[in-house]
Coordinates of C-alpha atoms in Angstrom, one line a residue:
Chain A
X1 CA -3.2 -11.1 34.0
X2 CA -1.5 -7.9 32.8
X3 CA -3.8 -5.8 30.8
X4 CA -2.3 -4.4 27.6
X5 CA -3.7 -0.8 27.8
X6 CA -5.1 1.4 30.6
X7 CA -8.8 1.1 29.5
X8 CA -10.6 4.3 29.9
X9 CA -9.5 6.7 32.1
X10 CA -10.8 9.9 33.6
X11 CA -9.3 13.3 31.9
X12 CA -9.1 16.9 33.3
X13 CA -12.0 19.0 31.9
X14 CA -9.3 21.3 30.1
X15 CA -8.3 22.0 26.9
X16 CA -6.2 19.4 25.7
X17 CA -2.4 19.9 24.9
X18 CA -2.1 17.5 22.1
X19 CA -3.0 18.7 18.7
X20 CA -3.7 15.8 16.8
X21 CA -5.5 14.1 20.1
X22 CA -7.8 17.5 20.6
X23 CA -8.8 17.1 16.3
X24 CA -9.5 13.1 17.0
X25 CA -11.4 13.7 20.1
X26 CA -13.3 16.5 18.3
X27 CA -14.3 14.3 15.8
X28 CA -15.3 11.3 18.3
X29 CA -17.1 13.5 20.8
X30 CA -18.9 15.9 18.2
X31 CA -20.3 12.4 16.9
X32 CA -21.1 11.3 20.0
X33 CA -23.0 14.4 21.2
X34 CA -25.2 14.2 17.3
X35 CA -26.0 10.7 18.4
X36 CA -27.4 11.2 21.7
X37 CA -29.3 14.5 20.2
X38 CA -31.0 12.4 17.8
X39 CA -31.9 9.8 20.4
X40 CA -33.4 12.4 22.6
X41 CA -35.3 13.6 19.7
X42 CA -36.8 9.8 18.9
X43 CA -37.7 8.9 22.2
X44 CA -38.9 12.1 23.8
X45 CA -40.2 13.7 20.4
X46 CA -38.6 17.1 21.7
X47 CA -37.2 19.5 19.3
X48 CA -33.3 20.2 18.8
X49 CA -30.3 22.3 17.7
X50 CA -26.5 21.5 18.5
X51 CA -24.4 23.8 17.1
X52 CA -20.4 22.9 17.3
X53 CA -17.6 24.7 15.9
X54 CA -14.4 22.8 15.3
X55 CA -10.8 23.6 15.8
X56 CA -10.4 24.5 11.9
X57 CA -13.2 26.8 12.3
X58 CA -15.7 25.1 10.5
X59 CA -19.2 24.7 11.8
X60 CA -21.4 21.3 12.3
X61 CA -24.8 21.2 13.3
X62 CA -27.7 19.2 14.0
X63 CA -31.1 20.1 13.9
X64 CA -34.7 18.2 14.3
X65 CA -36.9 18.9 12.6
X66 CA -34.2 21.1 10.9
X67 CA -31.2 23.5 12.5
X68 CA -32.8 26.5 10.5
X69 CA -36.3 26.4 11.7
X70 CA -35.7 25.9 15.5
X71 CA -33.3 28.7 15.6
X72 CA -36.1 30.9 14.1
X73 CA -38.5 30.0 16.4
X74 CA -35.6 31.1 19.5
X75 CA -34.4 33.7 17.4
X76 CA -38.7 34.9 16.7
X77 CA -38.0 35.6 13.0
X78 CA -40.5 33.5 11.9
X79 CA -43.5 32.7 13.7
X80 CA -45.5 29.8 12.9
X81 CA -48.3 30.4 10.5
X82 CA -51.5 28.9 12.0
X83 CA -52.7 28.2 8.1
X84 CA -49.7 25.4 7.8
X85 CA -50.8 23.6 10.5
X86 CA -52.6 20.9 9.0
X87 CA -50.1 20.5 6.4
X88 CA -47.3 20.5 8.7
X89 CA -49.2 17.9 10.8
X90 CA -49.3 15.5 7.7
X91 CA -46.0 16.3 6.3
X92 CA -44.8 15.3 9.9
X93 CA -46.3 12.2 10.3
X94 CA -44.6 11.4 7.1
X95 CA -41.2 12.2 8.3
X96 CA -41.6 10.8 11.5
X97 CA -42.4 6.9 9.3
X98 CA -39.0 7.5 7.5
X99 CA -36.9 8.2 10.7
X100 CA -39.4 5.8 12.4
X101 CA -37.6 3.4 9.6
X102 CA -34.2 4.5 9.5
X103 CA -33.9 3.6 13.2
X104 CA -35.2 0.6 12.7
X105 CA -32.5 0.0 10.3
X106 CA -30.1 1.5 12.2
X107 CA -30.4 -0.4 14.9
X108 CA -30.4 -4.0 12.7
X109 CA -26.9 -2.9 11.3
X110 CA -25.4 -1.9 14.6
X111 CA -26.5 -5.5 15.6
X112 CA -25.1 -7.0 12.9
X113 CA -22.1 -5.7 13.4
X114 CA -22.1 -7.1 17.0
X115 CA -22.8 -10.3 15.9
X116 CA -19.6 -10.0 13.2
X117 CA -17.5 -8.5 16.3
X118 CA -17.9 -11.5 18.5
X119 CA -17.3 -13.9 15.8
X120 CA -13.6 -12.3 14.8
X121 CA -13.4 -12.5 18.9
X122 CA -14.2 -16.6 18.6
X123 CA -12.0 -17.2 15.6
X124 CA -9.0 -15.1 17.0
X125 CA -9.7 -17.6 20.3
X126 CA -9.6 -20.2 18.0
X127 CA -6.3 -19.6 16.5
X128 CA -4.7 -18.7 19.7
X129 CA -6.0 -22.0 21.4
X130 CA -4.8 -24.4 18.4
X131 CA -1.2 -22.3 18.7
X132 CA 0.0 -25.0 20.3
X133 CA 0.2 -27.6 17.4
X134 CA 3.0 -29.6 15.9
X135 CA 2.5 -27.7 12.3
X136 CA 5.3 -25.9 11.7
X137 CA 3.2 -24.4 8.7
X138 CA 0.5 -22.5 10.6
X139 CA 3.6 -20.2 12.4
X140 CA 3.6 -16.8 11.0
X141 CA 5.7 -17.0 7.5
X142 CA 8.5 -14.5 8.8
X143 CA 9.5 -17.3 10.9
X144 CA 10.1 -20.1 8.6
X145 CA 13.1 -20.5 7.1
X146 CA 13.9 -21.2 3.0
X147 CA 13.1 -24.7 3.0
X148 CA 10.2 -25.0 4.9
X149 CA 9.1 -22.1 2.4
X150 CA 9.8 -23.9 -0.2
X151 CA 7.9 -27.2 0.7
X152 CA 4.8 -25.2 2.2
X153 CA 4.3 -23.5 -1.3
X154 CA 4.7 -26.9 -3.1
X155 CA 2.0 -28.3 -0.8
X156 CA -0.3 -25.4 -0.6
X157 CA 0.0 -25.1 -5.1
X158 CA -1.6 -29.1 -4.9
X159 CA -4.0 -27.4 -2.3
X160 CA -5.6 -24.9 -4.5
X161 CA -5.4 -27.4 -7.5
X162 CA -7.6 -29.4 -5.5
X163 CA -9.9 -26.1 -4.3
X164 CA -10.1 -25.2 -7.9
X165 CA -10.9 -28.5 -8.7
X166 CA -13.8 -28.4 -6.2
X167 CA -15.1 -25.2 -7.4
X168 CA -15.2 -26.4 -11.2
X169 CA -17.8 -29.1 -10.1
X170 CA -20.3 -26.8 -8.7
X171 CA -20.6 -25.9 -12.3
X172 CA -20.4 -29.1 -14.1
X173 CA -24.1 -29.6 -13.6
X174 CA -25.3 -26.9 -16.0
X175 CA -24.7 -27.4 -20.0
X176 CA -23.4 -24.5 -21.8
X177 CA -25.1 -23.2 -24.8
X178 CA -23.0 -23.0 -28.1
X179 CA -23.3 -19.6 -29.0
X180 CA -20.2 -18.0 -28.0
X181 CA -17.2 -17.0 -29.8
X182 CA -15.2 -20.1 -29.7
X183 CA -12.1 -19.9 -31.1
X184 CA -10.6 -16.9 -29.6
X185 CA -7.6 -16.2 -28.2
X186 CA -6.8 -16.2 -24.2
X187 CA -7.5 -12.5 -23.6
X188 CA -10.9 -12.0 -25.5
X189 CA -12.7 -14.2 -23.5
X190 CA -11.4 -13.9 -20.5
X191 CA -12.3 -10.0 -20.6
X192 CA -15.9 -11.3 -20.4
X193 CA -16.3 -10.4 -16.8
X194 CA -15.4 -7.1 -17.5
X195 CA -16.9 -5.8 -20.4
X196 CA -20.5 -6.7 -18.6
X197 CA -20.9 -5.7 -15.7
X198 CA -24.1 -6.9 -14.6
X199 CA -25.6 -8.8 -17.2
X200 CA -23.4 -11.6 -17.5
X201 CA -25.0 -14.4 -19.1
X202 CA -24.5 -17.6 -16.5
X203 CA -23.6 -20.2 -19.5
X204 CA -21.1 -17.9 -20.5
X205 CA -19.8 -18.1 -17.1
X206 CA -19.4 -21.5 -17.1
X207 CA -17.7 -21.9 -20.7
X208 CA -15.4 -19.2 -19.4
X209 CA -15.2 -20.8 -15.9
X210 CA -13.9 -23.8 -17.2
X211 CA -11.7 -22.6 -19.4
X212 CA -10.2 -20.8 -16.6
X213 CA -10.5 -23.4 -14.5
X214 CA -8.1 -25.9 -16.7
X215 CA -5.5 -22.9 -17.6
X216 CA -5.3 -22.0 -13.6
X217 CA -4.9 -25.4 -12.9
X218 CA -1.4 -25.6 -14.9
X219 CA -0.8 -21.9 -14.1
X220 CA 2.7 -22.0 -12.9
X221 CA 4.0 -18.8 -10.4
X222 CA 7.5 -21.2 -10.1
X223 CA 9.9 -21.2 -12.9
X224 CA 10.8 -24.8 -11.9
X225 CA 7.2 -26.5 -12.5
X226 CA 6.6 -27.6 -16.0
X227 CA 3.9 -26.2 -18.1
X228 CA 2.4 -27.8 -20.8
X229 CA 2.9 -26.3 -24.0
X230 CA -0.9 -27.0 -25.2
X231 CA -3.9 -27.0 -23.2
X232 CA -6.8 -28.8 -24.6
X233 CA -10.1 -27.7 -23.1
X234 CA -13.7 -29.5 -24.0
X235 CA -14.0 -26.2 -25.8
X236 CA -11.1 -26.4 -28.1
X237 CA -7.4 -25.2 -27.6
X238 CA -6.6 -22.2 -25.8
X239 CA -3.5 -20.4 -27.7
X240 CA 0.1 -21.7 -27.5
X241 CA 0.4 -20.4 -24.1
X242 CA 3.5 -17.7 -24.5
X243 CA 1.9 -15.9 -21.2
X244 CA -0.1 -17.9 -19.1
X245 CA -2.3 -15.3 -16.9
X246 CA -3.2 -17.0 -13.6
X247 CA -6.7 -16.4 -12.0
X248 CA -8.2 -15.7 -8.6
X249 CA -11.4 -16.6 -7.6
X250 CA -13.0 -13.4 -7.0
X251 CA -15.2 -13.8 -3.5
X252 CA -18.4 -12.5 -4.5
X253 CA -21.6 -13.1 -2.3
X254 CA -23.6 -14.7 -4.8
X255 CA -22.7 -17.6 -6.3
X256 CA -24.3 -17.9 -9.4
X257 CA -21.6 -14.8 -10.5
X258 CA -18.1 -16.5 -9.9
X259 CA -16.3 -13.6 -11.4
X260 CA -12.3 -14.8 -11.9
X261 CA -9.5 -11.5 -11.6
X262 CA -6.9 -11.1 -14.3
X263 CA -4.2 -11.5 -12.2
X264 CA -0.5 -11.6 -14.0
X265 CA 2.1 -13.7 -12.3
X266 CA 5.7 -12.6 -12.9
X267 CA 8.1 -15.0 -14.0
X268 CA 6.5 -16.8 -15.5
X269 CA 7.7 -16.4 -19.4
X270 CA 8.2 -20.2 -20.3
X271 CA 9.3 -21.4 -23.7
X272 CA 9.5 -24.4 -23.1
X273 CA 7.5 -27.3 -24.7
X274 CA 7.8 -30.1 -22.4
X275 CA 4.7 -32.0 -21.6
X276 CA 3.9 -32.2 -17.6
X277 CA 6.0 -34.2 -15.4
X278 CA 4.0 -34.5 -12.4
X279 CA 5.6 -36.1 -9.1
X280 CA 8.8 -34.2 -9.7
X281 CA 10.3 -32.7 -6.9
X282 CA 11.1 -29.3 -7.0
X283 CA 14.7 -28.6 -8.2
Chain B
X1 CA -27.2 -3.0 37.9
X2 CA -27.8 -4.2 34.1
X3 CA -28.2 -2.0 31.9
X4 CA -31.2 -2.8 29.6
X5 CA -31.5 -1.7 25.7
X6 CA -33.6 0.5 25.1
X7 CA -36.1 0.5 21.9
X8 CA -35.2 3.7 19.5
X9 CA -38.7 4.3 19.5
X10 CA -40.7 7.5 20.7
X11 CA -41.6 6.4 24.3
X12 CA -45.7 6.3 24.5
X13 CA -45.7 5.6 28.5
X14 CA -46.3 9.7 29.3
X15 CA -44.1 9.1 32.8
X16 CA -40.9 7.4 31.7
X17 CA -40.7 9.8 28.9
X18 CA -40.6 12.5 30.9
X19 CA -38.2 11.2 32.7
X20 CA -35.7 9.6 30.3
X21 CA -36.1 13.5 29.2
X22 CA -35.0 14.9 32.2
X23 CA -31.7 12.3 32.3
X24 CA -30.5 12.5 28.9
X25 CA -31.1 16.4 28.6
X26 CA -28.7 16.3 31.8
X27 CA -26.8 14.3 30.1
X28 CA -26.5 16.0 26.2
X29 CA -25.7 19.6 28.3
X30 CA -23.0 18.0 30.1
X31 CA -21.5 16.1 26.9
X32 CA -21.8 19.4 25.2
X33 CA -19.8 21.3 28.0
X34 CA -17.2 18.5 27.8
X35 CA -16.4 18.6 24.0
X36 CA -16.8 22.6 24.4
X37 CA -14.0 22.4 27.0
X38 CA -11.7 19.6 25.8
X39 CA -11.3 21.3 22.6
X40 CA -11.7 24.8 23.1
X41 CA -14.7 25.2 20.9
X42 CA -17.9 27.4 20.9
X43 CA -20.7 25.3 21.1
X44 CA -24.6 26.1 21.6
X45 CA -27.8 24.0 21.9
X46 CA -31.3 24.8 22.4
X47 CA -33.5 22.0 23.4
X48 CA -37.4 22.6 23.3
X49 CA -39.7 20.5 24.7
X50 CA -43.2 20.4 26.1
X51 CA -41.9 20.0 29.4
X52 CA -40.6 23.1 29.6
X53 CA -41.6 26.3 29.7
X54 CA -39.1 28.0 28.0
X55 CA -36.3 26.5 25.7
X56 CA -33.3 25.0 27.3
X57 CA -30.3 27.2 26.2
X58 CA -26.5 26.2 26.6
X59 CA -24.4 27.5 27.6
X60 CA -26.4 30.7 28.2
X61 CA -28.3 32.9 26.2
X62 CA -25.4 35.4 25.5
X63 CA -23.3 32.6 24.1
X64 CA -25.7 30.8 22.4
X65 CA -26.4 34.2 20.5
X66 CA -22.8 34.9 19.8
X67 CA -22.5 31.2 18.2
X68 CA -25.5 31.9 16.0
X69 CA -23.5 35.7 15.0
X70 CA -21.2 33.7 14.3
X71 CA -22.5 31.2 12.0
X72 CA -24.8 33.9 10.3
X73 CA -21.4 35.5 9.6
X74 CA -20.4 32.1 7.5
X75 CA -21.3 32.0 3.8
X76 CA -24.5 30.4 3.1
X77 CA -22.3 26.8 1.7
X78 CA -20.1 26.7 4.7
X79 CA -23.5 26.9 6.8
X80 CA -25.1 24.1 5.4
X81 CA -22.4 21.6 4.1
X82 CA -22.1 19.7 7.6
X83 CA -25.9 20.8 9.0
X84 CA -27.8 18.0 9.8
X85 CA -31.5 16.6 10.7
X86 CA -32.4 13.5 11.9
X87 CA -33.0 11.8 8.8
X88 CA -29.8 12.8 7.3
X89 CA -27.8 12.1 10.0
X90 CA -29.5 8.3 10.5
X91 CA -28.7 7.3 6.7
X92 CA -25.0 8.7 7.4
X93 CA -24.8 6.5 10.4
X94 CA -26.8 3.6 8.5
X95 CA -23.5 3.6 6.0
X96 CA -21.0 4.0 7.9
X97 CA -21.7 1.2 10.5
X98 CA -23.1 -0.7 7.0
X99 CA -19.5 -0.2 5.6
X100 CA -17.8 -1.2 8.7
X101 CA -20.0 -4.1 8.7
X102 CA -19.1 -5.3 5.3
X103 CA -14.8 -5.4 6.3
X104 CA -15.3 -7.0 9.5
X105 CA -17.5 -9.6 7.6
X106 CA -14.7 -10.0 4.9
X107 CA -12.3 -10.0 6.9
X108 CA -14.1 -12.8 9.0
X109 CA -14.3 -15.1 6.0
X110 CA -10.8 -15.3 5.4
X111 CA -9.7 -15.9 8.8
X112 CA -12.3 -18.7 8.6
X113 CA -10.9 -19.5 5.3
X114 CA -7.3 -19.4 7.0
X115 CA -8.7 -22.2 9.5
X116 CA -10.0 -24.5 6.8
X117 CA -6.6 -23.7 4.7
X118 CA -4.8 -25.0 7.9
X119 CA -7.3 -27.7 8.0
X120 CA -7.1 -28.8 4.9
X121 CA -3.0 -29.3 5.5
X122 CA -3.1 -31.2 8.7
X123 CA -5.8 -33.6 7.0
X124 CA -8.7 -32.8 9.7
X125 CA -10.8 -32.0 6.6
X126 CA -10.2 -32.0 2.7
X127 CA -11.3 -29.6 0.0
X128 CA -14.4 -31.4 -1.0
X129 CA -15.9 -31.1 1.9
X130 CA -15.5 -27.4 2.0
X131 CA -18.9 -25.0 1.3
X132 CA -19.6 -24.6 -2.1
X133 CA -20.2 -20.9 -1.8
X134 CA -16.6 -21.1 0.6
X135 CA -14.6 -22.4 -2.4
X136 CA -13.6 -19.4 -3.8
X137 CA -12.7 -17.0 -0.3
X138 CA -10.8 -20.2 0.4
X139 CA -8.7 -19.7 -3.2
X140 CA -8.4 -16.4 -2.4
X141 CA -6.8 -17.1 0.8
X142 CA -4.4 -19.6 -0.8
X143 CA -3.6 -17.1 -3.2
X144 CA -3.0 -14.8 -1.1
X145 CA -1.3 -16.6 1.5
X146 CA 1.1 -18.1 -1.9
X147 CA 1.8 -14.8 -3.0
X148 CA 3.3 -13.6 0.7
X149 CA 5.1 -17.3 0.9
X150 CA 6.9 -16.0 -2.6
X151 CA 7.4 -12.8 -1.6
X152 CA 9.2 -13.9 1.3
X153 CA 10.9 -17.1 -0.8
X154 CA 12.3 -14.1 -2.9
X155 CA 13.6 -12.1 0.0
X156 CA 15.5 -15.6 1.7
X157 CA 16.7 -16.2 -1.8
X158 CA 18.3 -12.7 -2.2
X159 CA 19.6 -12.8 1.4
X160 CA 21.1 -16.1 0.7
X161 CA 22.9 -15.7 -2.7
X162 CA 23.4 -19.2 -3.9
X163 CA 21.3 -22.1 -2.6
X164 CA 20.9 -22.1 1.2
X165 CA 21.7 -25.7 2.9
X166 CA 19.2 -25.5 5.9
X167 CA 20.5 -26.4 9.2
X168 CA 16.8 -27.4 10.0
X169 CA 16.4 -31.6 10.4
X170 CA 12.7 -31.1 9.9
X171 CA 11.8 -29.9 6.7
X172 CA 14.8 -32.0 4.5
X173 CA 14.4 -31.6 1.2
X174 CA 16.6 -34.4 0.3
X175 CA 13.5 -36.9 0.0
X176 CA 12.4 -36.5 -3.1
X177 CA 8.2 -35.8 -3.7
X178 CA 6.0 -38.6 -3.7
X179 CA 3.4 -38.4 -6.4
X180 CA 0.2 -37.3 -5.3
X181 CA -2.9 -37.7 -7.3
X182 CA -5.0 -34.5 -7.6
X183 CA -8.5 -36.0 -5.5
X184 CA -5.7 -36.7 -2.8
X185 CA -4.7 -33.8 -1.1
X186 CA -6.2 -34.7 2.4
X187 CA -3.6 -36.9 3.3
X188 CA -0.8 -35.1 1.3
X189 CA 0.8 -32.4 2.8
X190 CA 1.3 -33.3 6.5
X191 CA 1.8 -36.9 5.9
X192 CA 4.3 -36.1 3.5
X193 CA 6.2 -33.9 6.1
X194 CA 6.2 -37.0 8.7
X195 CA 7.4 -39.2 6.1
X196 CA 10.3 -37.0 6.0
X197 CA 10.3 -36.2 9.3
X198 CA 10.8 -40.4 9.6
X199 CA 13.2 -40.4 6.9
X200 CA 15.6 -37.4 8.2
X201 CA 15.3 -39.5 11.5
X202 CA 16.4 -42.6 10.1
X203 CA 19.1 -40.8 8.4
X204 CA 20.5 -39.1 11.5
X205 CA 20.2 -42.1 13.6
X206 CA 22.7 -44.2 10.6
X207 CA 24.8 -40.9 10.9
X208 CA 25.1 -41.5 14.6
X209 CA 25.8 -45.0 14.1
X210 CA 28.8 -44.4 11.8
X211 CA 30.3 -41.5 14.4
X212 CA 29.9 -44.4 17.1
X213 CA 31.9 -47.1 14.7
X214 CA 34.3 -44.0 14.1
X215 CA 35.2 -43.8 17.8
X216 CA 36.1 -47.2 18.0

């Protein structure tokens, strides 16, 4: 097996020759040399300075409990006052809960991210072992040629019609509430995502979701699809459709907020007023 | 021999802290020297601990005063905008690996989201039985993955001037569509491609028929 890099490899303890390399390994080592400072300090409880000038001159440190007080103490400026004690002691104990927690956190994000790491290494895997397929379509896109373009677009448009399909039923179940400005045109209502941020009222969603829902689903990004010239939503007409804005479902954690994106398609200025002709090739 | 992980917790066993001291003290001074040396950069750390009787000093007491000159020769703001304790350095490193977190995650989904796309085509599985919460990363991959299969239609097209007569058998586009019901799509798209694949087939095979008869 050829390996695609060299892997680590040992480096003369001398000042490196490349610039840019010298700035990144700065950067790398100086955060490096923090981390395992602050590990000394949570697992042996000793006190800590690191002081580190960089290449550009500017300075870094890190200090527990704090860079200023241990170099007074080396420095004997200020010696500690026997009178703080007890409120240092508290005071202490206090700090040492919060870092006692940030660690604690710490450590549950960095295993997190482990976790995430080896799934993109099981899903790259995956791809690489179902390479060997018959479907033309899962090749990388620079290597299909014009026609294959063509049909893989046609097929993947009835895909999402299905998807969006799909994703309209999860909202069928709730009933809107009729308090909502009805008869407005396309853009008014559709900003409704928008203008609140936050407190976005979740039968509003819907009405808005379906209406989105219906005009995405005849959304046209092909000049050779036919559009409707009317669309006729449970909630009344929307416009005469001069610019039809096509939507993308926004992938947002919780799902109670399906937010959709304004997304404008280009060429997609149709004046015409032929009903749908579905089961038409493309031309 | 394995390396174990070890708990980022103050170490209450009196021996083995003492000892992980020793190691990782070795360890920090010889980092230090390495960073100090690689870039050509003053450095200085004091380490004080009950273990010893007198602070640790690197690299030596000269040099670690002439790096403290120094920095008390730095305006107070230059000083303090990169200095650091524990707790502020933890909730830096808390966000950062947080933020990195968060793009390998997203960019997980949609290469999960690129399977079931690819699924979805070859009929192993069909839209409604996708996650609810997956249905809209998996329009967003669509929509993405449409927008770079236009892109790319548009570059052809301009390449190509007028219409471009593919030399390619497999993907005719003679046949004309079948019609294909919305709740369907399962079955559409990669039985529709054998169908032509059968088709184009049959064609070529009459083709070679005729070039036989021609011969003759």
């Amino acid at each position: 097996m050829v390996k695609k890099s060299k892997g680590r490899q040992k480096i003369e303890m001398v000042k490196m020759k490349n610039e840019n390399n010298l700035q990144v390994t700065f950067s790398k080592r100086r955060n490096g040399l923090f981390k395992k400072a602050s590990e000394l300090c949570t697992l042996c409880g000793v006190e800590i300075v690191v002081i580190v000038f960089s290449p550009g001159k500017k300075v870094f440190s890190f200090g527990h409990p704090n860079v200023d007080c241990v170099i007074d103490r080396f420095t004997n400026i200020n010696p500690p006052h026997p009178r703080q004690h007890t409120d240092t002691q508290l005071s202490e104990a206090h700090r040492n809960a919060i870092i006692q927690d940030l660690n604690s956190h710490l450590t549950q994000v960095t295993e997190e991210f482990e976790i995430e790491k080896k799934r993109a290494e099981d899903l790259k895997k995956k791809r690489k072992n179902s390479y060997i397929s018959d479907n033309w379509w899962e090749e990388p896109i620079k290597e299909l040629n014009l026609s294959q373009l063509t049909e893989f677009k046609c097929g993947l448009e009835k895909l999402r019609k299905t998807v969006t399909t799909e994703a309209s039923k999860n909202f069928q179940t709730i009933v809107p509430r009729h308090n909502f400005d009805g008869g407005s045109s396309n853009n008014a209502t559709f900003g409704i995502c928008d203008d609140h941020a936050g407190n976005i009222d979740t039968n509003l969603d819907l009405y808005n979701h379906q209406r989105m829902v219906a005009t995405n689903t005849f959304a046209c990004n092909h000049h050779n699809m036919m559009v409707p010239y009317h669309i006729t939503t449970p909630f009344g007409n929307i416009g005469n459709g001069n610019i039809i804005e096509g939507f993308a479902a926004e992938y947002n954690q919780n799902p109670n907020h399906l937010c959709f994106k304004k997304e404008h398609i280009s060429g997609c200025d149709h004046h015409s007023v032929h009903p749908p002709r579905f089961g038409h090739g493309y031309y | 021999m394995t390396r174990q992980k070890v708990k980022m917790a103050f170490i209450e066993n009196e021996s083995s802290r003492k000892a992980t001291y020793k190691k990782r003290k070795r360890g920090i001074l010889k980092k230090a020297n390495e960073l100090a040396t690689l870039c050509g950069v003053p450095v200085g750390v004091i380490i004080d601990s009950p273990y010893d009787l007198t602070p640790e000093v690197w690299p030596s007491r000269e040099d670690m005063d002439n790096v403290l000159s120094q920095l008390q020769r730095l305006p107070v703001m230059d000083r303090t905008k990169k200095m650091l304790n524990q707790e502020s350095y933890l909730k830096q490193s808390i966000s950062k690996a947080s933020e990195t977190c968060k793009k390998l995650t997203k960019e997980n989904k949609e290469l999960e989201m690129k399977e079931v796309m690819f699924d979805c085509l070859s009929g192993k599985t069909s839209p409604s039985r996708i996650e609810k919460n997956d249905l809209g990363a998996c329009g967003n991959v669509i929509e993405q993955y449409l927008r770079n299969l236009n892109r790319r239609i548009e570059i052809l097209s301009k390449n190509d001037g007028a219409s471009s007569s593919s030399v390619h058998v497999v993907a005719s586009t003679s046949v004309a569509m079948p019609i294909v019901e919305l709740g369907s799509s399962s079955t559409a798209f990669c039985d529709m491609i054998r169908q032509q694949q059968i088709q184009s087939n049959m064609n070529q095979n009459v083709g070679s028929l005729d070039l036989n008869q021609q011969q003759w």
